[in-house]
Coordinates of C-alpha atoms and ligand atoms in Angstrom, one line a residue:
X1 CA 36.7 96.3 133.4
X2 CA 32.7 96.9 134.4
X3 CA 31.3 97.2 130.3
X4 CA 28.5 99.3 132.2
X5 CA 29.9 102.4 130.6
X6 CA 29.4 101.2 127.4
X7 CA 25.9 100.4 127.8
X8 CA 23.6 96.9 126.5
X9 CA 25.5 96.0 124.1
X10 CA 28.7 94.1 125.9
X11 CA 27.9 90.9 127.2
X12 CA 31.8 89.4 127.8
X13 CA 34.5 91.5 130.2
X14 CA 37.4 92.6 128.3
X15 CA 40.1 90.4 128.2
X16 CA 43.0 91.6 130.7
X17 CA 46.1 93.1 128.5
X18 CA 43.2 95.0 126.3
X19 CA 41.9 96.5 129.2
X20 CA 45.8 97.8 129.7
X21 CA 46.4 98.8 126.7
X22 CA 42.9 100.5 126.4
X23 CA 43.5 102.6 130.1
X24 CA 45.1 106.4 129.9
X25 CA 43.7 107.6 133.2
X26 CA 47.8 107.2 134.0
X27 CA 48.1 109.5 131.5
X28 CA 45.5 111.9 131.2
X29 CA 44.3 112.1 134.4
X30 CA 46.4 115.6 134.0
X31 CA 43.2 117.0 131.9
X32 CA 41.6 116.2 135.0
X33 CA 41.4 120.3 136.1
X34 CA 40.3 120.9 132.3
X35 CA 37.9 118.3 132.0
X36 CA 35.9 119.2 134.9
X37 CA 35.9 123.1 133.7
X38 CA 34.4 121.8 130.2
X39 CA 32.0 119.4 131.9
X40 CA 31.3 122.8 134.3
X41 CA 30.4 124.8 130.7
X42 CA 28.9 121.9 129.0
X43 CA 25.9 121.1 131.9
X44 CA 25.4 125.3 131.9
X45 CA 24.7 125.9 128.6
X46 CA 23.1 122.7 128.5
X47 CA 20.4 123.9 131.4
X48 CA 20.3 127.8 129.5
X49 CA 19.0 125.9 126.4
X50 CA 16.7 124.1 128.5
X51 CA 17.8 120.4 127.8
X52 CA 18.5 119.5 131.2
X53 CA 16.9 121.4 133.8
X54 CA 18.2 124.4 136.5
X55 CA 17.6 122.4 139.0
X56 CA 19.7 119.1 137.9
X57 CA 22.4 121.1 136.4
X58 CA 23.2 122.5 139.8
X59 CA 23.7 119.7 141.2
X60 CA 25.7 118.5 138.1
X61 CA 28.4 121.7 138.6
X62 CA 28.2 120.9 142.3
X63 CA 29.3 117.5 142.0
X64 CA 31.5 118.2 139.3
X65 CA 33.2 121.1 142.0
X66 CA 33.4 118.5 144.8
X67 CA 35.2 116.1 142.5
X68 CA 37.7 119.5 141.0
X69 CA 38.6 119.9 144.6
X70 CA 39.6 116.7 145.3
X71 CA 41.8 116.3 142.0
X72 CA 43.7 119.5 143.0
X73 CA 44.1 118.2 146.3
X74 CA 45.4 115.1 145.1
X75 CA 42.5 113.0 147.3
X76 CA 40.8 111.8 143.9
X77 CA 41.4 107.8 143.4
X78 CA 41.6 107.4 140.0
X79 CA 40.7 103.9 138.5
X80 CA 42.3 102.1 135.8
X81 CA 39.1 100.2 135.1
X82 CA 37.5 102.9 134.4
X83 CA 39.7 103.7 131.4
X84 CA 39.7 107.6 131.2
X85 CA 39.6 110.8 133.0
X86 CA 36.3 111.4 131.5
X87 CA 35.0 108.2 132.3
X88 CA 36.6 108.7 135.7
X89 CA 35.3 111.9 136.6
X90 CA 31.8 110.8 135.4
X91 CA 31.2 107.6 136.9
X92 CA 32.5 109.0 140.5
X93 CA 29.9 112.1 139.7
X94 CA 27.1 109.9 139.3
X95 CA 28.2 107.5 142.0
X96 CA 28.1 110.4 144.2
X97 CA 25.2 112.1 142.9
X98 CA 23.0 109.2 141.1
X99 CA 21.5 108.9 138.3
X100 CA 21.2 112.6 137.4
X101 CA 24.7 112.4 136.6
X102 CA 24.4 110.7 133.5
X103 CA 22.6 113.6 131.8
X104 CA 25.7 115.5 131.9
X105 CA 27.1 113.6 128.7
X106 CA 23.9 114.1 126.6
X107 CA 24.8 115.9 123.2
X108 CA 28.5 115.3 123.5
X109 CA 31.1 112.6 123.1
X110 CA 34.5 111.9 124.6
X111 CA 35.7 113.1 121.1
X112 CA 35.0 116.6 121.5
X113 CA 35.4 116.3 124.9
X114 CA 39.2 115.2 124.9
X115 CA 39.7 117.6 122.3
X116 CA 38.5 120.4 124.0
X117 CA 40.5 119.1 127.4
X118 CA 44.1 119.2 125.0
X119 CA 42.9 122.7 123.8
X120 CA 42.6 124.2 127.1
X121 CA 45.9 122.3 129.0
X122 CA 47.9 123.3 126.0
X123 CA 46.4 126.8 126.1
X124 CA 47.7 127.1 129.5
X125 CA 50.9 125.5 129.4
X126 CA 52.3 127.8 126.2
X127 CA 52.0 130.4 128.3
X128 CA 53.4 128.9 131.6
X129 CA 56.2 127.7 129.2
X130 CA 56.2 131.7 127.6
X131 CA 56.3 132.8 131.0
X132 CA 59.7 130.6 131.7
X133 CA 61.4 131.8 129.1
X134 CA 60.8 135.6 130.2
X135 CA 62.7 134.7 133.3
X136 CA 65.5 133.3 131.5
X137 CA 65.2 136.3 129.3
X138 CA 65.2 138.7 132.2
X139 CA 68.4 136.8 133.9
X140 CA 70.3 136.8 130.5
X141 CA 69.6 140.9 130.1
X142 CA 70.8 141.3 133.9
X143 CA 73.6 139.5 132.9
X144 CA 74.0 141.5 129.6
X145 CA 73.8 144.6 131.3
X146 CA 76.7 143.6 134.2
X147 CA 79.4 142.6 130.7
X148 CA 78.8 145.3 128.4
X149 CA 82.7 145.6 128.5
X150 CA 83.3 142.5 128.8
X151 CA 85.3 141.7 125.0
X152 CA 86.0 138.1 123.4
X153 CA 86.2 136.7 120.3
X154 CA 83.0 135.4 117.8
X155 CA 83.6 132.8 116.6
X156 CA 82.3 131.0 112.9
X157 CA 83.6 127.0 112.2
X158 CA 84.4 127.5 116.1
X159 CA 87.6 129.4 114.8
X160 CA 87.8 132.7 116.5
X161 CA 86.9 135.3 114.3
X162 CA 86.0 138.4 115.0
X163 CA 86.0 140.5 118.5
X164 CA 82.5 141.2 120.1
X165 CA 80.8 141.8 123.4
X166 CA 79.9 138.9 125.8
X167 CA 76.3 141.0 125.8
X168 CA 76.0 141.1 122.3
X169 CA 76.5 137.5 122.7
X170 CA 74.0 137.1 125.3
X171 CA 71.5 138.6 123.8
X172 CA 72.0 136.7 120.7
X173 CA 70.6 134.5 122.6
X174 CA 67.8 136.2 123.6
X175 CA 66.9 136.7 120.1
X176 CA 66.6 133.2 119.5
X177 CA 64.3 132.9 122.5
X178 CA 62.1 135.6 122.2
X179 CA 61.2 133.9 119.2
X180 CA 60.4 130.6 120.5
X181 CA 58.3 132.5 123.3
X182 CA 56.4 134.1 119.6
X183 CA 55.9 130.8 118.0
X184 CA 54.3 129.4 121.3
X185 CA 52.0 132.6 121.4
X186 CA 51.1 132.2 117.9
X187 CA 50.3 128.4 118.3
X188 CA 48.3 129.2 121.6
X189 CA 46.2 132.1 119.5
X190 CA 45.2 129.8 116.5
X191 CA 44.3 126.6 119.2
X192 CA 42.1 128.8 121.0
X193 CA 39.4 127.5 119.2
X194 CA 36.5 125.3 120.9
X195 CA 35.7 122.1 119.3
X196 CA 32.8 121.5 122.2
X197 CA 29.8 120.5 120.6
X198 CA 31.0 118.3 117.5
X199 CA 30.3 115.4 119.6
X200 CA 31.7 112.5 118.0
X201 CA 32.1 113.7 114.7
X202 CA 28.8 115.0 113.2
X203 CA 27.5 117.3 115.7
X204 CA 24.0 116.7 117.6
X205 CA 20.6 117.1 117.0
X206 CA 20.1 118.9 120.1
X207 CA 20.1 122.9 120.0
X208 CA 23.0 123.4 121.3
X209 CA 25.0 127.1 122.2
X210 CA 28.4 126.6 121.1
X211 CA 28.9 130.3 120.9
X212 CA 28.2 130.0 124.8
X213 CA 30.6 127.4 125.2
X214 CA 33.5 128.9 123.8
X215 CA 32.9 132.2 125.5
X216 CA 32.7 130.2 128.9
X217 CA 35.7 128.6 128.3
X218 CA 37.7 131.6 126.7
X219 CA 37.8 130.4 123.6
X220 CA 37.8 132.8 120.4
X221 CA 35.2 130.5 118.8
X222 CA 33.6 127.9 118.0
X223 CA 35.2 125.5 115.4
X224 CA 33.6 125.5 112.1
X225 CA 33.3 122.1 111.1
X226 CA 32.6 119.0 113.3
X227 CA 34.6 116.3 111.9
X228 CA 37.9 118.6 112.1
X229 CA 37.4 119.1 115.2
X230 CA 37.5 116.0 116.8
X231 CA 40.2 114.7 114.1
X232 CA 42.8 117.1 113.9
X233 CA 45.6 117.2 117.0
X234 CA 47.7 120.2 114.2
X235 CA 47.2 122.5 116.9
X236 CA 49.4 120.1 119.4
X237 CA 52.1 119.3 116.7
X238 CA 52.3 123.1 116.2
X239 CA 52.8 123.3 120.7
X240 CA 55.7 120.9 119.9
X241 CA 57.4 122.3 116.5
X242 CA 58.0 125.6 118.2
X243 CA 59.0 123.5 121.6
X244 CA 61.3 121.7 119.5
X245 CA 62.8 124.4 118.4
X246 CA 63.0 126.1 121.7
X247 CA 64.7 122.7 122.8
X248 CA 67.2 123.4 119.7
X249 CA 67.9 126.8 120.5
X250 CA 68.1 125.3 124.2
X251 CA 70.6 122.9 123.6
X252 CA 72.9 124.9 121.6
X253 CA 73.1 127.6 124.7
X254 CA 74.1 124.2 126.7
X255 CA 76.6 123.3 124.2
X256 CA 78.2 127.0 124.4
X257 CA 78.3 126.1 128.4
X258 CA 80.0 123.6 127.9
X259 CA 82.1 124.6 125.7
X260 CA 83.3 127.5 128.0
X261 CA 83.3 125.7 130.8
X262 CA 86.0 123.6 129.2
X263 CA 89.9 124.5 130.7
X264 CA 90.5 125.0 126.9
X265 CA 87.9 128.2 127.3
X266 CA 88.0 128.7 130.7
X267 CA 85.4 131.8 129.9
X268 CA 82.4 130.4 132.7
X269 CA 82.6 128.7 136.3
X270 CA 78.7 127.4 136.7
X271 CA 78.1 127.6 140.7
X272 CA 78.1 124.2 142.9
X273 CA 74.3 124.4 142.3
X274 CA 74.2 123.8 138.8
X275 CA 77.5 121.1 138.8
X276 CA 78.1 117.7 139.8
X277 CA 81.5 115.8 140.7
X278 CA 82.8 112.6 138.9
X279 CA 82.5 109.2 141.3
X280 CA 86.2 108.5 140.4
X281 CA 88.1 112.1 139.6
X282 CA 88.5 114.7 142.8
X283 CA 89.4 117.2 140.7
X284 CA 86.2 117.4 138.3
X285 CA 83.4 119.7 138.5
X286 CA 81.6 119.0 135.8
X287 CA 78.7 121.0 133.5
X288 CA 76.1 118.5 133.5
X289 CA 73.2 120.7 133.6
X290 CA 74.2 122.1 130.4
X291 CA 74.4 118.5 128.8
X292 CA 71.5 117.4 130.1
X293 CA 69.4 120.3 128.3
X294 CA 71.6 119.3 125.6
X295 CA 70.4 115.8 125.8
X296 CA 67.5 116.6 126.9
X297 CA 66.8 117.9 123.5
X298 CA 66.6 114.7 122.0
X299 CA 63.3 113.9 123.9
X300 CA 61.5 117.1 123.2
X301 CA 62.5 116.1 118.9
X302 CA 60.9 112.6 119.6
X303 CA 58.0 113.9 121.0
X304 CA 57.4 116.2 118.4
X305 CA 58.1 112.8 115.8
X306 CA 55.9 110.9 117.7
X307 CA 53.3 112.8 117.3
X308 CA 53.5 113.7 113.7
X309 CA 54.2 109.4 112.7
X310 CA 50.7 109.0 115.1
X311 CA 48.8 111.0 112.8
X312 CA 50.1 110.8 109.8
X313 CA 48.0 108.4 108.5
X314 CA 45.1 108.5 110.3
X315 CA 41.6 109.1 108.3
X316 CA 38.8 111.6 109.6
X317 CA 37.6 111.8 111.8
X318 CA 37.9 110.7 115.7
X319 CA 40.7 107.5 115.7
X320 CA 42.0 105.6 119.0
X321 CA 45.7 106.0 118.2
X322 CA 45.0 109.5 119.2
X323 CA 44.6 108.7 122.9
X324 CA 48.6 108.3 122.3
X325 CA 48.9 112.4 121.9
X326 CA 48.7 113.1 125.4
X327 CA 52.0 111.1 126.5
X328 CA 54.3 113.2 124.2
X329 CA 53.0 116.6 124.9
X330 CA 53.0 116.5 128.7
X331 CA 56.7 115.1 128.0
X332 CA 57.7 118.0 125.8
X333 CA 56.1 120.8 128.0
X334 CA 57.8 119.1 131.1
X335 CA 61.0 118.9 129.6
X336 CA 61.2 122.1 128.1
X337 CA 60.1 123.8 130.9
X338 CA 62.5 122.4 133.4
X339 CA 65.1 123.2 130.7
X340 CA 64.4 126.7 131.1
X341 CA 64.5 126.9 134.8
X342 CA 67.2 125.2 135.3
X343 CA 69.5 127.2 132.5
X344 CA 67.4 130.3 134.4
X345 CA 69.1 129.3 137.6
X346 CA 72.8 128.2 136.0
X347 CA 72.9 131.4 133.9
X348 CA 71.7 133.6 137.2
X349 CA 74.8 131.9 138.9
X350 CA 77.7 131.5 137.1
X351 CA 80.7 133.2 136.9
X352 CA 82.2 134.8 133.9
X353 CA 86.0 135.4 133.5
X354 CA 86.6 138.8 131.7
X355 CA 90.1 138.0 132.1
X356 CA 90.0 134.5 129.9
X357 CA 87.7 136.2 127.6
X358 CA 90.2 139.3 126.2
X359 CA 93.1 136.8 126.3
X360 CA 91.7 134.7 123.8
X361 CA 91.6 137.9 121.9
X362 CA 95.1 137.9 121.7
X363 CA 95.9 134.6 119.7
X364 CA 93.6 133.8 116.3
X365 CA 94.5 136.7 114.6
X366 CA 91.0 138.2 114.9
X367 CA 92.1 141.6 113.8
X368 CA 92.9 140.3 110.3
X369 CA 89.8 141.9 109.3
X370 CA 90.5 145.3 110.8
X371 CA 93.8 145.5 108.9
X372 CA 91.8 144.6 105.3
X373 CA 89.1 147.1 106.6
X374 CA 91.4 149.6 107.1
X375 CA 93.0 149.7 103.4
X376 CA 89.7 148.9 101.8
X377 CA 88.6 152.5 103.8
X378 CA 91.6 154.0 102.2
X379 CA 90.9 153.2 98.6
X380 CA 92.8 149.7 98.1
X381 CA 89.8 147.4 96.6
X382 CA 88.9 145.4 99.9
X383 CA 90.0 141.9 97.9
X384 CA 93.4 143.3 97.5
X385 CA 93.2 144.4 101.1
X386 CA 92.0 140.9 101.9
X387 CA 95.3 139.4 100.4
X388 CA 97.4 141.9 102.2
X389 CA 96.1 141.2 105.7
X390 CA 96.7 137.6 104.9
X391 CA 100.4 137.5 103.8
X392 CA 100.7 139.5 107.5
X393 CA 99.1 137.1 109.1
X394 CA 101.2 134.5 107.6
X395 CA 104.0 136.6 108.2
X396 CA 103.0 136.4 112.4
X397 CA 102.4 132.8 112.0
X398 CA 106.0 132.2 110.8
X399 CA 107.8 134.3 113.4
X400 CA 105.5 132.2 116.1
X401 CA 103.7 136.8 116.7
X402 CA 100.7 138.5 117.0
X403 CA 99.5 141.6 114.6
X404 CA 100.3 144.1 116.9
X405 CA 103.5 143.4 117.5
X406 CA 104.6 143.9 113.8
X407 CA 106.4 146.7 113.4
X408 CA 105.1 149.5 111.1
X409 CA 108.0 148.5 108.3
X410 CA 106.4 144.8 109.0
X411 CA 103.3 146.5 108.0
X412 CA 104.4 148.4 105.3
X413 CA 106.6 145.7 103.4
X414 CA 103.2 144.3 102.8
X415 CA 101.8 147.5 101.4
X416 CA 102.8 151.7 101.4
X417 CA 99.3 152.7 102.8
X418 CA 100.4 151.5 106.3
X419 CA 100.9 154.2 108.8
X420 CA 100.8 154.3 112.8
X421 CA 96.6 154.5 113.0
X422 CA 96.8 150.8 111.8
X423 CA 97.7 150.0 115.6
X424 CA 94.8 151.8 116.9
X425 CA 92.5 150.2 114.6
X426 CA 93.4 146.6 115.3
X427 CA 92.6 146.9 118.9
X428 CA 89.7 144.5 120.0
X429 CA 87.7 147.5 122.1
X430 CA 88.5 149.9 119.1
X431 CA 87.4 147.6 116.7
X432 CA 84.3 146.6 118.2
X433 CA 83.2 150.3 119.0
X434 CA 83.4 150.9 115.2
X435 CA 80.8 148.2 114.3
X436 CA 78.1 150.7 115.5
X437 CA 76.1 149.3 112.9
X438 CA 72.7 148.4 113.7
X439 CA 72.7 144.9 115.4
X440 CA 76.2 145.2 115.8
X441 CA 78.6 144.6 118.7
X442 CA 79.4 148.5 119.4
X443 CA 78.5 149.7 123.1
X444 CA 75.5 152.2 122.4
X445 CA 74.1 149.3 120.0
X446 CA 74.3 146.7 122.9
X447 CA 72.5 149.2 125.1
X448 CA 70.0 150.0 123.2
X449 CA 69.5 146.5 122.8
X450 CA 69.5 145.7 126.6
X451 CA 67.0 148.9 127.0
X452 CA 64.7 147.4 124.5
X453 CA 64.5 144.3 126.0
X454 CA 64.1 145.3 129.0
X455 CA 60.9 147.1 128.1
X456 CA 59.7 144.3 125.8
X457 CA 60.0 142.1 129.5
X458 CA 58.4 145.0 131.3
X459 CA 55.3 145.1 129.2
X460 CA 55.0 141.7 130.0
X461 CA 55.2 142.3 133.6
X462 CA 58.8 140.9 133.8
X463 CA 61.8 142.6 136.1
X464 CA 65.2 142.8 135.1
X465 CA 67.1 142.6 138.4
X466 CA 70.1 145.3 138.9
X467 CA 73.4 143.5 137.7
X468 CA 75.9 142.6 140.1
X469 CA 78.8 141.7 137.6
X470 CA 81.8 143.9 138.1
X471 CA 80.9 147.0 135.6
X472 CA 84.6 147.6 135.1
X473 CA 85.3 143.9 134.2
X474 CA 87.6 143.2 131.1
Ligands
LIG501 N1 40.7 108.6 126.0 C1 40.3 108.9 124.7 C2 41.4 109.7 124.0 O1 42.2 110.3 124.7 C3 39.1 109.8 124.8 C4 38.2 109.7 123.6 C5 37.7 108.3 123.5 N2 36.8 108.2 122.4 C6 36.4 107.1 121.9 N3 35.6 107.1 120.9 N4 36.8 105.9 122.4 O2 41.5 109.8 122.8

């Protein structure tokens, strides 16, 4: 590794396995894009305050262009030996351009440099990550929309439990991922922040716009103190915290796949698309992209620990360990994001089975509550009611039945009240129609909810696609 880059005071080459360890342009040479954008900022407000001149900032930017091109267009050689993307993109702008180049780094340092590079990738990514899960939000409300009467059971301790919509469920879902899209929008609004100008920790003596800065570079402001902003990476464990969540809530729609996709379930076919075959078993067809965002979930959580162990005990302000940020982020927005598009494309594919779904209505006894709802409406104190609807359902388990096919004496041994409205009630559809209660499974509630979302997606530019599941399904 040439030391010129550090300047007079090396006289010895670093020794070999330091130089690997100390190189990240594997890494970072992602910032690439967002370095030269900074640099592009940096050399303009330098020239407007007069520290460099018009004439040599111009052909700084021009140089600095040449070079953006060639990253995007994947021509750029990067060099291990020359440790960095900033270093890289530097020392090829002054090879290029001679020695003018080398005013482009007066009054800043890599330290506010890389932190401003992480600002603006991560900037960009939670809302190319935001933007994913509005597709798989606008492919779950399609789907909604195409099983509105589509019935099965809820289920709590995976028992089944009560009957409810396949949309309602579906857009439980969407719940949970309309927040994660909030907590990367929050996290992306308190980064947007510029730390340009803190140098390496203390600022610079020369006059310096950072107002300018942050303005060129959309940023809401400057940072206010110099040695945070160099030192602090909270804005790229707050990226990953809500990521790892996503990954959570991600991974928990996988397990449901699975789940259904199960014989035991039967409730979801995935297409050929999103399956695999075993290398042994004809028959298998297997739902591996759901276990693999369920796996995957794993990495996104290890990122997110990485990163926190990194800086946990670091002291202010700039510290090398924090070159090791870059590895975990690009991981977790990677992962996550190929999460979503692949669920985006299973869940736009698969096949539901109406048919498996009501029949698992029939066995689990999940009108037990509908029978100690309908006493409790009729004056018999709900815990009584409770105790009722049990010994019946005992009474079905012994004689190997189902509630409904009790007989209105069955029903009436068990308590007076009974009369024929009790069979009405217990049906699933019947049953689910009465929780009209806001948030509930009940069909106007589910549309509403479908509706809602469906503007929420169009506000954000986002079409829900006509459904193509059979309307009269179930
Ligand atoms: N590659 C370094 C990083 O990612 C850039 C900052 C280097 N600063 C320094 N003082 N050596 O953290």
């Amino acid at each position: 590794m040439s030391k010129k880059a550090w300047g007079g005071r090396f006289s010895d080459e670093l020794d070999a396995v330091a130089a690997r360890v100390n190189t990240s342009v594997d890494v970072d040479q992602r910032l690439g894009p967002e370095d030269v954008r900074g640099s592009v900022a940096h050399v303009r407000m330098l020239a407007s305050r007069g520290i460099v001149s018009a004439e040599d900032a111009a052909r700084i930017e021009a140089g600095l262009l040449q070079i953006e091109d060639e990253i995007r267009d994947g021509s750029m050689v990067w060099r291990a030996d020359r440790e960095d993307v900033h270093m890289n993109v530097e020392a090829l702008l002054t090879e290029r351009i001679g020695e003018v180049g080398g005013r482009l780094h007066t009054a800043r340092s890599r330290n506010d440099q890389v932190a401003t590079d992480m600002r603006l990738w991560t900037r960009e990514a939670c809302a190319r990550t935001a933007a994913k899960i509005d597709r798989l939000l606008a492919v779950l409300a399609r789907r909604a929309e195409g099983t509105v009467e589509v019935v099965m059971p809820g289920y709590t301790h995976l028992q089944r439990a009560q009957p409810v919509r396949l949309a309602h469920h579906l857009l439980a879902w969407c719940e949970m991922l309309e927040r994660d899209r909030g907590r990367l929008d929050d996290a992306a609004r308190r980064m947007n922040e510029s730390p340009l100008g803190s140098a390496a920790l203390a600022g610079t003596t020369f006059p310096l716009d950072r107002e300018q800065t942050a303005r060129a570079l959309g940023f809401e402001r400057p940072m206010r103190n110099s040695l945070d902003a160099v030192s602090d990476r909270d804005f790229l464990l707050e990226a990953l915290s809500a990521l790892s969540i996503c990954a959570v809530h991600l991974s928990r729609i996988g397990e449901e796949l699975v789940l259904w996709s199960a014989q035991e379930f039967g409730f979801i076919e995935m297409s050929d698309r999103f399956t695999t075959g075993s290398s042994i078993m004809p028959q298998k067809k297997n739902p591996d992209m759901a276990e693999l965002v369920r796996g995957k979930s794993a990495r996104v959580i290890g990122d997110l620990v990485s990163l926190l162990v990194l800086m946990k005990g670091l002291p202010l302000a700039y510290n090398r360990d924090m070159q090791e940020d870059k590895r975990p982020t690009f991981d977790a927005f990677d992962t996550v994001e190929d999460c979503l598009e692949v669920l985006t494309g299973a869940l736009a594919t698969a096949t539901f089975s109406p048919e498996r779904m009501r029949a698992a209505l029939v066995e689990g006894f999940v009108e037990a509550t509908e029978v100690a709802d309908w006493l409790a409406a009729r004056a018999v104190p709900f815990r009584e009611a409770h105790h009722v609807a049990g010994r019946l359902v005992r009474l079905c388990v012994e004689r190997r039945t189902t509630l409904p096919s009790l007989s209105l004496e069955d029903f009436r041994s068990a308590h007076p009240a009974f009369d024929e409205s009790i069979f009405e009630a217990i049906e699933p559809e019947v049953a689910i129609e009465r929780r009209s209660v806001l948030g509930g499974p009940a069909r106007g509630q589910v549309r509403a909810q479908i509706e809602a979302l469906a503007s929420r997606l169009a506000a954000r530019g986002v079409e829900v696609e006509p459904s193509s599941d059979r309307p009269e399904a179930g």
